[in-house]
Amino acid sequence: MRTKHRNPIIVPEGTEQVLLHACCAPCSSAIVEWMLQHGIQPTIYYYNPNIFPREEYEIRKQESKRHAESLGVRWIDGDYDHARWLGCVKGLEGEPERGSRCEQCFRMRLKAAAEEAVRQGLRVFTTTLASSRWKSLDQIERAGLAAQAQVPGTLFWAQNWRKGGLYERRNQLLREYAFYNQQYCGCEFSIRI
């Protein structure tokens, strides 16, 4: 009988600290827990100018901050500049989910994460975007590697954060913390009515 293989989480050599770009508390919860259990200190960077409307952004932001504070994890608030984000994806508004609009959005956010990592004196950065089953891992990896190339001294930790039981643990933590759980990616083009 064959045993089911679980993709391992492969930590970049020498990583003790990491900047974790977080899209929301539910998606970051199991990742942060795993990192802490494995001797890696995350700094959570909440940078999501794609989220619309502003009220939705604030709810997700406060949940992310609440989660970090409950664990004693450093949390950084990125700027909310939705107009800049709209300029970044101009012409791609009609693209489907997992289309070129999403990849452009990832590129913007992960470049900002790499720049924040440098400001914080951190080399390695990763993202909770790779925990969502609705996102393309290939797009996220391309965006992260592009950010790494644009910001010298950084290393993008490309990891499928859905594996190793983390997706299931995410759902457990969502209930335990009673997190607000959004029903769409965040941007006005991803809202499903």
mmCIF file with all atom_site columns, C-alpha atoms in Angstrom:
data_model
loop_
_atom_site.group_PDB
_atom_site.id
_atom_site.type_symbol
_atom_site.label_atom_id
_atom_site.label_alt_id
_atom_site.label_comp_id
_atom_site.label_asym_id
_atom_site.label_entity_id
_atom_site.label_seq_id
_atom_site.pdbx_PDB_ins_code
_atom_site.Cartn_x
_atom_site.Cartn_y
_atom_site.Cartn_z
_atom_site.occupancy
_atom_site.B_iso_or_equiv
_atom_site.pdbx_formal_charge
_atom_site.auth_seq_id
_atom_site.auth_comp_id
_atom_site.auth_asym_id
_atom_site.auth_atom_id
_atom_site.pdbx_PDB_model_num
ATOM 1   C CA . MET A 1 1   ? 0.000   0.000  0.000   1.00 0.00 ? 1   MET A CA 1
ATOM 2   C CA . ARG A 1 2   ? 1.307   3.417  -0.931  1.00 0.00 ? 2   ARG A CA 1
ATOM 3   C CA . THR A 1 3   ? 1.502   6.174  1.631   1.00 0.00 ? 3   THR A CA 1
ATOM 4   C CA . LYS A 1 4   ? 0.324   9.602  0.676   1.00 0.00 ? 4   LYS A CA 1
ATOM 5   C CA . HIS A 1 5   ? 3.312   11.911 0.169   1.00 0.00 ? 5   HIS A CA 1
ATOM 6   C CA . ARG A 1 6   ? 3.043   15.363 1.715   1.00 0.00 ? 6   ARG A CA 1
ATOM 7   C CA . ASN A 1 7   ? 5.098   18.080 0.082   1.00 0.00 ? 7   ASN A CA 1
ATOM 8   C CA . PRO A 1 8   ? 7.652   19.226 2.611   1.00 0.00 ? 8   PRO A CA 1
ATOM 9   C CA . ILE A 1 9   ? 8.238   22.798 3.590   1.00 0.00 ? 9   ILE A CA 1
ATOM 10  C CA . ILE A 1 10  ? 11.774  23.599 2.531   1.00 0.00 ? 10  ILE A CA 1
ATOM 11  C CA . VAL A 1 11  ? 13.347  26.438 4.487   1.00 0.00 ? 11  VAL A CA 1
ATOM 12  C CA . PRO A 1 12  ? 16.057  28.452 2.731   1.00 0.00 ? 12  PRO A CA 1
ATOM 13  C CA . GLU A 1 13  ? 19.369  27.640 4.388   1.00 0.00 ? 13  GLU A CA 1
ATOM 14  C CA . GLY A 1 14  ? 20.228  29.805 7.379   1.00 0.00 ? 14  GLY A CA 1
ATOM 15  C CA . THR A 1 15  ? 16.778  31.386 7.642   1.00 0.00 ? 15  THR A CA 1
ATOM 16  C CA . GLU A 1 16  ? 15.958  32.448 11.192  1.00 0.00 ? 16  GLU A CA 1
ATOM 17  C CA . GLN A 1 17  ? 13.889  35.523 10.366  1.00 0.00 ? 17  GLN A CA 1
ATOM 18  C CA . VAL A 1 18  ? 11.556  36.236 7.482   1.00 0.00 ? 18  VAL A CA 1
ATOM 19  C CA . LEU A 1 19  ? 9.333   39.019 6.253   1.00 0.00 ? 19  LEU A CA 1
ATOM 20  C CA . LEU A 1 20  ? 5.919   37.466 5.660   1.00 0.00 ? 20  LEU A CA 1
ATOM 21  C CA . HIS A 1 21  ? 3.698   39.426 3.299   1.00 0.00 ? 21  HIS A CA 1
ATOM 22  C CA . ALA A 1 22  ? 0.213   38.713 4.653   1.00 0.00 ? 22  ALA A CA 1
ATOM 23  C CA . CYS A 1 23  ? -3.012  39.187 2.748   1.00 0.00 ? 23  CYS A CA 1
ATOM 24  C CA . CYS A 1 24  ? -5.210  38.420 5.770   1.00 0.00 ? 24  CYS A CA 1
ATOM 25  C CA . ALA A 1 25  ? -5.229  36.757 9.185   1.00 0.00 ? 25  ALA A CA 1
ATOM 26  C CA . PRO A 1 26  ? -6.851  33.467 8.106   1.00 0.00 ? 26  PRO A CA 1
ATOM 27  C CA . CYS A 1 27  ? -4.227  32.882 5.397   1.00 0.00 ? 27  CYS A CA 1
ATOM 28  C CA . SER A 1 28  ? -1.283  33.813 7.613   1.00 0.00 ? 28  SER A CA 1
ATOM 29  C CA . SER A 1 29  ? -2.351  32.015 10.801  1.00 0.00 ? 29  SER A CA 1
ATOM 30  C CA . ALA A 1 30  ? -1.112  28.474 10.080  1.00 0.00 ? 30  ALA A CA 1
ATOM 31  C CA . ILE A 1 31  ? 2.025   29.765 8.333   1.00 0.00 ? 31  ILE A CA 1
ATOM 32  C CA . VAL A 1 32  ? 2.976   31.936 11.311  1.00 0.00 ? 32  VAL A CA 1
ATOM 33  C CA . GLU A 1 33  ? 2.273   29.063 13.687  1.00 0.00 ? 33  GLU A CA 1
ATOM 34  C CA . TRP A 1 34  ? 4.460   26.716 11.611  1.00 0.00 ? 34  TRP A CA 1
ATOM 35  C CA . MET A 1 35  ? 7.304   29.238 11.466  1.00 0.00 ? 35  MET A CA 1
ATOM 36  C CA . LEU A 1 36  ? 7.264   29.841 15.205  1.00 0.00 ? 36  LEU A CA 1
ATOM 37  C CA . GLN A 1 37  ? 7.210   26.091 15.879  1.00 0.00 ? 37  GLN A CA 1
ATOM 38  C CA . HIS A 1 38  ? 10.268  25.673 13.624  1.00 0.00 ? 38  HIS A CA 1
ATOM 39  C CA . GLY A 1 39  ? 12.426  28.459 15.079  1.00 0.00 ? 39  GLY A CA 1
ATOM 40  C CA . ILE A 1 40  ? 11.729  31.068 12.404  1.00 0.00 ? 40  ILE A CA 1
ATOM 41  C CA . GLN A 1 41  ? 10.705  34.534 13.549  1.00 0.00 ? 41  GLN A CA 1
ATOM 42  C CA . PRO A 1 42  ? 8.249   36.124 11.105  1.00 0.00 ? 42  PRO A CA 1
ATOM 43  C CA . THR A 1 43  ? 7.653   39.839 10.743  1.00 0.00 ? 43  THR A CA 1
ATOM 44  C CA . ILE A 1 44  ? 4.201   40.275 9.251   1.00 0.00 ? 44  ILE A CA 1
ATOM 45  C CA . TYR A 1 45  ? 3.911   42.903 6.540   1.00 0.00 ? 45  TYR A CA 1
ATOM 46  C CA . TYR A 1 46  ? 0.338   43.846 5.723   1.00 0.00 ? 46  TYR A CA 1
ATOM 47  C CA . TYR A 1 47  ? 0.473   45.479 2.286   1.00 0.00 ? 47  TYR A CA 1
ATOM 48  C CA . ASN A 1 48  ? -2.714  45.113 0.254   1.00 0.00 ? 48  ASN A CA 1
ATOM 49  C CA . PRO A 1 49  ? -3.654  48.230 -1.746  1.00 0.00 ? 49  PRO A CA 1
ATOM 50  C CA . ASN A 1 50  ? -5.761  45.984 -3.974  1.00 0.00 ? 50  ASN A CA 1
ATOM 51  C CA . ILE A 1 51  ? -8.465  45.519 -1.333  1.00 0.00 ? 51  ILE A CA 1
ATOM 52  C CA . PHE A 1 52  ? -11.689 47.393 -1.997  1.00 0.00 ? 52  PHE A CA 1
ATOM 53  C CA . PRO A 1 53  ? -13.675 49.031 -0.528  1.00 0.00 ? 53  PRO A CA 1
ATOM 54  C CA . ARG A 1 54  ? -11.634 50.744 2.180   1.00 0.00 ? 54  ARG A CA 1
ATOM 55  C CA . GLU A 1 55  ? -13.940 49.336 4.884   1.00 0.00 ? 55  GLU A CA 1
ATOM 56  C CA . GLU A 1 56  ? -13.081 45.799 3.751   1.00 0.00 ? 56  GLU A CA 1
ATOM 57  C CA . TYR A 1 57  ? -9.386  46.687 3.837   1.00 0.00 ? 57  TYR A CA 1
ATOM 58  C CA . GLU A 1 58  ? -9.667  47.994 7.410   1.00 0.00 ? 58  GLU A CA 1
ATOM 59  C CA . ILE A 1 59  ? -11.489 44.892 8.657   1.00 0.00 ? 59  ILE A CA 1
ATOM 60  C CA . ARG A 1 60  ? -8.830  42.590 7.206   1.00 0.00 ? 60  ARG A CA 1
ATOM 61  C CA . LYS A 1 61  ? -6.060  44.835 8.504   1.00 0.00 ? 61  LYS A CA 1
ATOM 62  C CA . GLN A 1 62  ? -7.395  44.855 12.062  1.00 0.00 ? 62  GLN A CA 1
ATOM 63  C CA . GLU A 1 63  ? -7.797  41.060 12.051  1.00 0.00 ? 63  GLU A CA 1
ATOM 64  C CA . SER A 1 64  ? -4.209  40.637 10.866  1.00 0.00 ? 64  SER A CA 1
ATOM 65  C CA . LYS A 1 65  ? -2.952  43.025 13.551  1.00 0.00 ? 65  LYS A CA 1
ATOM 66  C CA . ARG A 1 66  ? -5.038  41.318 16.255  1.00 0.00 ? 66  ARG A CA 1
ATOM 67  C CA . HIS A 1 67  ? -3.600  37.939 15.299  1.00 0.00 ? 67  HIS A CA 1
ATOM 68  C CA . ALA A 1 68  ? 0.010   39.180 15.334  1.00 0.00 ? 68  ALA A CA 1
ATOM 69  C CA . GLU A 1 69  ? -0.440  40.918 18.681  1.00 0.00 ? 69  GLU A CA 1
ATOM 70  C CA . SER A 1 70  ? -1.949  37.772 20.227  1.00 0.00 ? 70  SER A CA 1
ATOM 71  C CA . LEU A 1 71  ? 1.275   35.922 19.360  1.00 0.00 ? 71  LEU A CA 1
ATOM 72  C CA . GLY A 1 72  ? 3.714   38.727 20.120  1.00 0.00 ? 72  GLY A CA 1
ATOM 73  C CA . VAL A 1 73  ? 4.771   38.834 16.465  1.00 0.00 ? 73  VAL A CA 1
ATOM 74  C CA . ARG A 1 74  ? 5.963   42.091 14.924  1.00 0.00 ? 74  ARG A CA 1
ATOM 75  C CA . TRP A 1 75  ? 3.400   43.555 12.523  1.00 0.00 ? 75  TRP A CA 1
ATOM 76  C CA . ILE A 1 76  ? 4.006   46.306 9.945   1.00 0.00 ? 76  ILE A CA 1
ATOM 77  C CA . ASP A 1 77  ? 1.267   48.307 8.270   1.00 0.00 ? 77  ASP A CA 1
ATOM 78  C CA . GLY A 1 78  ? 1.945   48.996 4.598   1.00 0.00 ? 78  GLY A CA 1
ATOM 79  C CA . ASP A 1 79  ? 0.414   52.013 2.914   1.00 0.00 ? 79  ASP A CA 1
ATOM 80  C CA . TYR A 1 80  ? -3.071  51.788 1.456   1.00 0.00 ? 80  TYR A CA 1
ATOM 81  C CA . ASP A 1 81  ? -2.787  53.437 -1.936  1.00 0.00 ? 81  ASP A CA 1
ATOM 82  C CA . HIS A 1 82  ? -5.638  52.003 -3.947  1.00 0.00 ? 82  HIS A CA 1
ATOM 83  C CA . ALA A 1 83  ? -5.274  54.656 -6.668  1.00 0.00 ? 83  ALA A CA 1
ATOM 84  C CA . ARG A 1 84  ? -1.668  53.540 -7.267  1.00 0.00 ? 84  ARG A CA 1
ATOM 85  C CA . TRP A 1 85  ? -2.798  49.921 -7.416  1.00 0.00 ? 85  TRP A CA 1
ATOM 86  C CA . LEU A 1 86  ? -5.530  50.806 -9.947  1.00 0.00 ? 86  LEU A CA 1
ATOM 87  C CA . GLY A 1 87  ? -2.836  52.466 -12.081 1.00 0.00 ? 87  GLY A CA 1
ATOM 88  C CA . CYS A 1 88  ? -0.723  49.331 -11.821 1.00 0.00 ? 88  CYS A CA 1
ATOM 89  C CA . VAL A 1 89  ? -3.495  47.095 -13.199 1.00 0.00 ? 89  VAL A CA 1
ATOM 90  C CA . LYS A 1 90  ? -4.924  49.602 -15.687 1.00 0.00 ? 90  LYS A CA 1
ATOM 91  C CA . GLY A 1 91  ? -6.079  47.836 -18.837 1.00 0.00 ? 91  GLY A CA 1
ATOM 92  C CA . LEU A 1 92  ? -6.346  44.483 -17.050 1.00 0.00 ? 92  LEU A CA 1
ATOM 93  C CA . GLU A 1 93  ? -9.637  45.111 -15.244 1.00 0.00 ? 93  GLU A CA 1
ATOM 94  C CA . GLY A 1 94  ? -11.543 42.585 -17.367 1.00 0.00 ? 94  GLY A CA 1
ATOM 95  C CA . GLU A 1 95  ? -9.053  39.769 -16.870 1.00 0.00 ? 95  GLU A CA 1
ATOM 96  C CA . PRO A 1 96  ? -10.375 36.655 -15.131 1.00 0.00 ? 96  PRO A CA 1
ATOM 97  C CA . GLU A 1 97  ? -9.102  35.463 -11.761 1.00 0.00 ? 97  GLU A CA 1
ATOM 98  C CA . ARG A 1 98  ? -5.639  33.944 -12.241 1.00 0.00 ? 98  ARG A CA 1
ATOM 99  C CA . GLY A 1 99  ? -5.229  36.135 -15.308 1.00 0.00 ? 99  GLY A CA 1
ATOM 100 C CA . SER A 1 100 ? -2.609  38.790 -15.978 1.00 0.00 ? 100 SER A CA 1
ATOM 101 C CA . ARG A 1 101 ? -4.257  41.310 -13.597 1.00 0.00 ? 101 ARG A CA 1
ATOM 102 C CA . CYS A 1 102 ? -3.549  38.981 -10.671 1.00 0.00 ? 102 CYS A CA 1
ATOM 103 C CA . GLU A 1 103 ? 0.067   38.497 -11.658 1.00 0.00 ? 103 GLU A CA 1
ATOM 104 C CA . GLN A 1 104 ? 0.556   42.259 -12.026 1.00 0.00 ? 104 GLN A CA 1
ATOM 105 C CA . CYS A 1 105 ? -1.004  42.722 -8.576  1.00 0.00 ? 105 CYS A CA 1
ATOM 106 C CA . PHE A 1 106 ? 1.345   40.103 -7.080  1.00 0.00 ? 106 PHE A CA 1
ATOM 107 C CA . ARG A 1 107 ? 4.345   41.797 -8.690  1.00 0.00 ? 107 ARG A CA 1
ATOM 108 C CA . MET A 1 108 ? 3.465   45.147 -7.139  1.00 0.00 ? 108 MET A CA 1
ATOM 109 C CA . ARG A 1 109 ? 2.849   43.738 -3.671  1.00 0.00 ? 109 ARG A CA 1
ATOM 110 C CA . LEU A 1 110 ? 5.848   41.405 -3.590  1.00 0.00 ? 110 LEU A CA 1
ATOM 111 C CA . LYS A 1 111 ? 8.226   44.100 -4.794  1.00 0.00 ? 111 LYS A CA 1
ATOM 112 C CA . ALA A 1 112 ? 6.981   46.251 -1.900  1.00 0.00 ? 112 ALA A CA 1
ATOM 113 C CA . ALA A 1 113 ? 7.538   43.271 0.424   1.00 0.00 ? 113 ALA A CA 1
ATOM 114 C CA . ALA A 1 114 ? 11.119  42.843 -0.794  1.00 0.00 ? 114 ALA A CA 1
ATOM 115 C CA . GLU A 1 115 ? 11.775  46.555 -0.281  1.00 0.00 ? 115 GLU A CA 1
ATOM 116 C CA . GLU A 1 116 ? 10.300  46.358 3.237   1.00 0.00 ? 116 GLU A CA 1
ATOM 117 C CA . ALA A 1 117 ? 12.481  43.346 4.005   1.00 0.00 ? 117 ALA A CA 1
ATOM 118 C CA . VAL A 1 118 ? 15.555  45.430 3.169   1.00 0.00 ? 118 VAL A CA 1
ATOM 119 C CA . ARG A 1 119 ? 14.316  48.316 5.361   1.00 0.00 ? 119 ARG A CA 1
ATOM 120 C CA . GLN A 1 120 ? 13.882  45.841 8.226   1.00 0.00 ? 120 GLN A CA 1
ATOM 121 C CA . GLY A 1 121 ? 17.316  44.304 7.722   1.00 0.00 ? 121 GLY A CA 1
ATOM 122 C CA . LEU A 1 122 ? 15.837  41.006 6.549   1.00 0.00 ? 122 LEU A CA 1
ATOM 123 C CA . ARG A 1 123 ? 17.009  38.998 3.564   1.00 0.00 ? 123 ARG A CA 1
ATOM 124 C CA . VAL A 1 124 ? 14.233  36.412 3.111   1.00 0.00 ? 124 VAL A CA 1
ATOM 125 C CA . PHE A 1 125 ? 10.634  37.251 2.232   1.00 0.00 ? 125 PHE A CA 1
ATOM 126 C CA . THR A 1 126 ? 7.626   35.112 1.401   1.00 0.00 ? 126 THR A CA 1
ATOM 127 C CA . THR A 1 127 ? 3.872   35.538 1.031   1.00 0.00 ? 127 THR A CA 1
ATOM 128 C CA . THR A 1 128 ? 0.635   34.068 2.295   1.00 0.00 ? 128 THR A CA 1
ATOM 129 C CA . LEU A 1 129 ? -0.772  34.423 -1.214  1.00 0.00 ? 129 LEU A CA 1
ATOM 130 C CA . ALA A 1 130 ? 0.676   30.947 -1.823  1.00 0.00 ? 130 ALA A CA 1
ATOM 131 C CA . SER A 1 131 ? -1.738  29.521 0.754   1.00 0.00 ? 131 SER A CA 1
ATOM 132 C CA . SER A 1 132 ? -4.865  30.295 -1.257  1.00 0.00 ? 132 SER A CA 1
ATOM 133 C CA . ARG A 1 133 ? -6.288  27.603 -3.471  1.00 0.00 ? 133 ARG A CA 1
ATOM 134 C CA . TRP A 1 134 ? -7.734  30.384 -5.632  1.00 0.00 ? 134 TRP A CA 1
ATOM 135 C CA . LYS A 1 135 ? -4.320  31.737 -6.616  1.00 0.00 ? 135 LYS A CA 1
ATOM 136 C CA . SER A 1 136 ? -1.812  30.502 -9.206  1.00 0.00 ? 136 SER A CA 1
ATOM 137 C CA . LEU A 1 137 ? 1.376   29.315 -7.523  1.00 0.00 ? 137 LEU A CA 1
ATOM 138 C CA . ASP A 1 138 ? 3.264   29.836 -10.789 1.00 0.00 ? 138 ASP A CA 1
ATOM 139 C CA . GLN A 1 139 ? 2.196   33.492 -10.929 1.00 0.00 ? 139 GLN A CA 1
ATOM 140 C CA . ILE A 1 140 ? 3.146   34.025 -7.294  1.00 0.00 ? 140 ILE A CA 1
ATOM 141 C CA . GLU A 1 141 ? 6.557   32.428 -7.808  1.00 0.00 ? 141 GLU A CA 1
ATOM 142 C CA . ARG A 1 142 ? 7.250   34.499 -10.939 1.00 0.00 ? 142 ARG A CA 1
ATOM 143 C CA . ALA A 1 143 ? 6.227   37.687 -9.102  1.00 0.00 ? 143 ALA A CA 1
ATOM 144 C CA . GLY A 1 144 ? 8.373   36.823 -6.083  1.00 0.00 ? 144 GLY A CA 1
ATOM 145 C CA . LEU A 1 145 ? 11.415  36.015 -8.189  1.00 0.00 ? 145 LEU A CA 1
ATOM 146 C CA . ALA A 1 146 ? 10.931  39.250 -10.154 1.00 0.00 ? 146 ALA A CA 1
ATOM 147 C CA . ALA A 1 147 ? 10.866  41.170 -6.860  1.00 0.00 ? 147 ALA A CA 1
ATOM 148 C CA . GLN A 1 148 ? 14.004  39.349 -5.710  1.00 0.00 ? 148 GLN A CA 1
ATOM 149 C CA . ALA A 1 149 ? 15.746  40.359 -8.954  1.00 0.00 ? 149 ALA A CA 1
ATOM 150 C CA . GLN A 1 150 ? 14.646  44.003 -8.585  1.00 0.00 ? 150 GLN A CA 1
ATOM 151 C CA . VAL A 1 151 ? 15.645  44.354 -4.925  1.00 0.00 ? 151 VAL A CA 1
ATOM 152 C CA . PRO A 1 152 ? 19.282  43.330 -4.394  1.00 0.00 ? 152 PRO A CA 1
ATOM 153 C CA . GLY A 1 153 ? 20.106  41.417 -1.245  1.00 0.00 ? 153 GLY A CA 1
ATOM 154 C CA . THR A 1 154 ? 16.741  39.667 -0.980  1.00 0.00 ? 154 THR A CA 1
ATOM 155 C CA . LEU A 1 155 ? 15.683  36.059 -1.378  1.00 0.00 ? 155 LEU A CA 1
ATOM 156 C CA . PHE A 1 156 ? 12.134  35.032 -2.206  1.00 0.00 ? 156 PHE A CA 1
ATOM 157 C CA . TRP A 1 157 ? 11.065  31.920 -0.313  1.00 0.00 ? 157 TRP A CA 1
ATOM 158 C CA . ALA A 1 158 ? 8.863   30.261 -2.926  1.00 0.00 ? 158 ALA A CA 1
ATOM 159 C CA . GLN A 1 159 ? 6.737   27.827 -0.964  1.00 0.00 ? 159 GLN A CA 1
ATOM 160 C CA . ASN A 1 160 ? 3.406   26.120 -1.510  1.00 0.00 ? 160 ASN A CA 1
ATOM 161 C CA . TRP A 1 161 ? 1.848   26.995 1.862   1.00 0.00 ? 161 TRP A CA 1
ATOM 162 C CA . ARG A 1 162 ? -1.203  24.817 1.121   1.00 0.00 ? 162 ARG A CA 1
ATOM 163 C CA . LYS A 1 163 ? 0.727   21.618 1.817   1.00 0.00 ? 163 LYS A CA 1
ATOM 164 C CA . GLY A 1 164 ? 1.893   19.798 4.914   1.00 0.00 ? 164 GLY A CA 1
ATOM 165 C CA . GLY A 1 165 ? -1.489  20.087 6.592   1.00 0.00 ? 165 GLY A CA 1
ATOM 166 C CA . LEU A 1 166 ? -1.331  23.880 6.684   1.00 0.00 ? 166 LEU A CA 1
ATOM 167 C CA . TYR A 1 167 ? -4.522  24.424 4.711   1.00 0.00 ? 167 TYR A CA 1
ATOM 168 C CA . GLU A 1 168 ? -6.457  22.248 7.137   1.00 0.00 ? 168 GLU A CA 1
ATOM 169 C CA . ARG A 1 169 ? -4.798  23.957 10.109  1.00 0.00 ? 169 ARG A CA 1
ATOM 170 C CA . ARG A 1 170 ? -5.723  27.331 8.623   1.00 0.00 ? 170 ARG A CA 1
ATOM 171 C CA . ASN A 1 171 ? -9.377  26.342 8.740   1.00 0.00 ? 171 ASN A CA 1
ATOM 172 C CA . GLN A 1 172 ? -9.071  25.204 12.368  1.00 0.00 ? 172 GLN A CA 1
ATOM 173 C CA . LEU A 1 173 ? -7.392  28.461 13.393  1.00 0.00 ? 173 LEU A CA 1
ATOM 174 C CA . LEU A 1 174 ? -10.022 30.463 11.535  1.00 0.00 ? 174 LEU A CA 1
ATOM 175 C CA . ARG A 1 175 ? -12.614 28.968 13.896  1.00 0.00 ? 175 ARG A CA 1
ATOM 176 C CA . GLU A 1 176 ? -10.432 29.160 17.031  1.00 0.00 ? 176 GLU A CA 1
ATOM 177 C CA . TYR A 1 177 ? -9.698  32.871 16.566  1.00 0.00 ? 177 TYR A CA 1
ATOM 178 C CA . ALA A 1 178 ? -13.162 33.603 15.137  1.00 0.00 ? 178 ALA A CA 1
ATOM 179 C CA . PHE A 1 179 ? -11.479 35.459 12.284  1.00 0.00 ? 179 PHE A CA 1
ATOM 180 C CA . TYR A 1 180 ? -13.442 37.472 9.796   1.00 0.00 ? 180 TYR A CA 1
ATOM 181 C CA . ASN A 1 181 ? -13.310 35.323 6.652   1.00 0.00 ? 181 ASN A CA 1
ATOM 182 C CA . GLN A 1 182 ? -13.681 37.277 3.434   1.00 0.00 ? 182 GLN A CA 1
ATOM 183 C CA . GLN A 1 183 ? -15.526 35.814 0.487   1.00 0.00 ? 183 GLN A CA 1
ATOM 184 C CA . TYR A 1 184 ? -13.459 37.331 -2.326  1.00 0.00 ? 184 TYR A CA 1
ATOM 185 C CA . CYS A 1 185 ? -9.821  38.067 -3.107  1.00 0.00 ? 185 CYS A CA 1
ATOM 186 C CA . GLY A 1 186 ? -10.029 41.745 -2.302  1.00 0.00 ? 186 GLY A CA 1
ATOM 187 C CA . CYS A 1 187 ? -10.176 43.863 -5.422  1.00 0.00 ? 187 CYS A CA 1
ATOM 188 C CA . GLU A 1 188 ? -13.360 45.176 -6.925  1.00 0.00 ? 188 GLU A CA 1
ATOM 189 C CA . PHE A 1 189 ? -12.761 43.055 -10.013 1.00 0.00 ? 189 PHE A CA 1
ATOM 190 C CA . SER A 1 190 ? -12.802 39.813 -8.027  1.00 0.00 ? 190 SER A CA 1
ATOM 191 C CA . ILE A 1 191 ? -16.078 40.346 -6.165  1.00 0.00 ? 191 ILE A CA 1
ATOM 192 C CA . ARG A 1 192 ? -18.541 37.598 -7.007  1.00 0.00 ? 192 ARG A CA 1
ATOM 193 C CA . ILE A 1 193 ? -22.159 38.718 -6.806  1.00 0.00 ? 193 ILE A CA 1
#
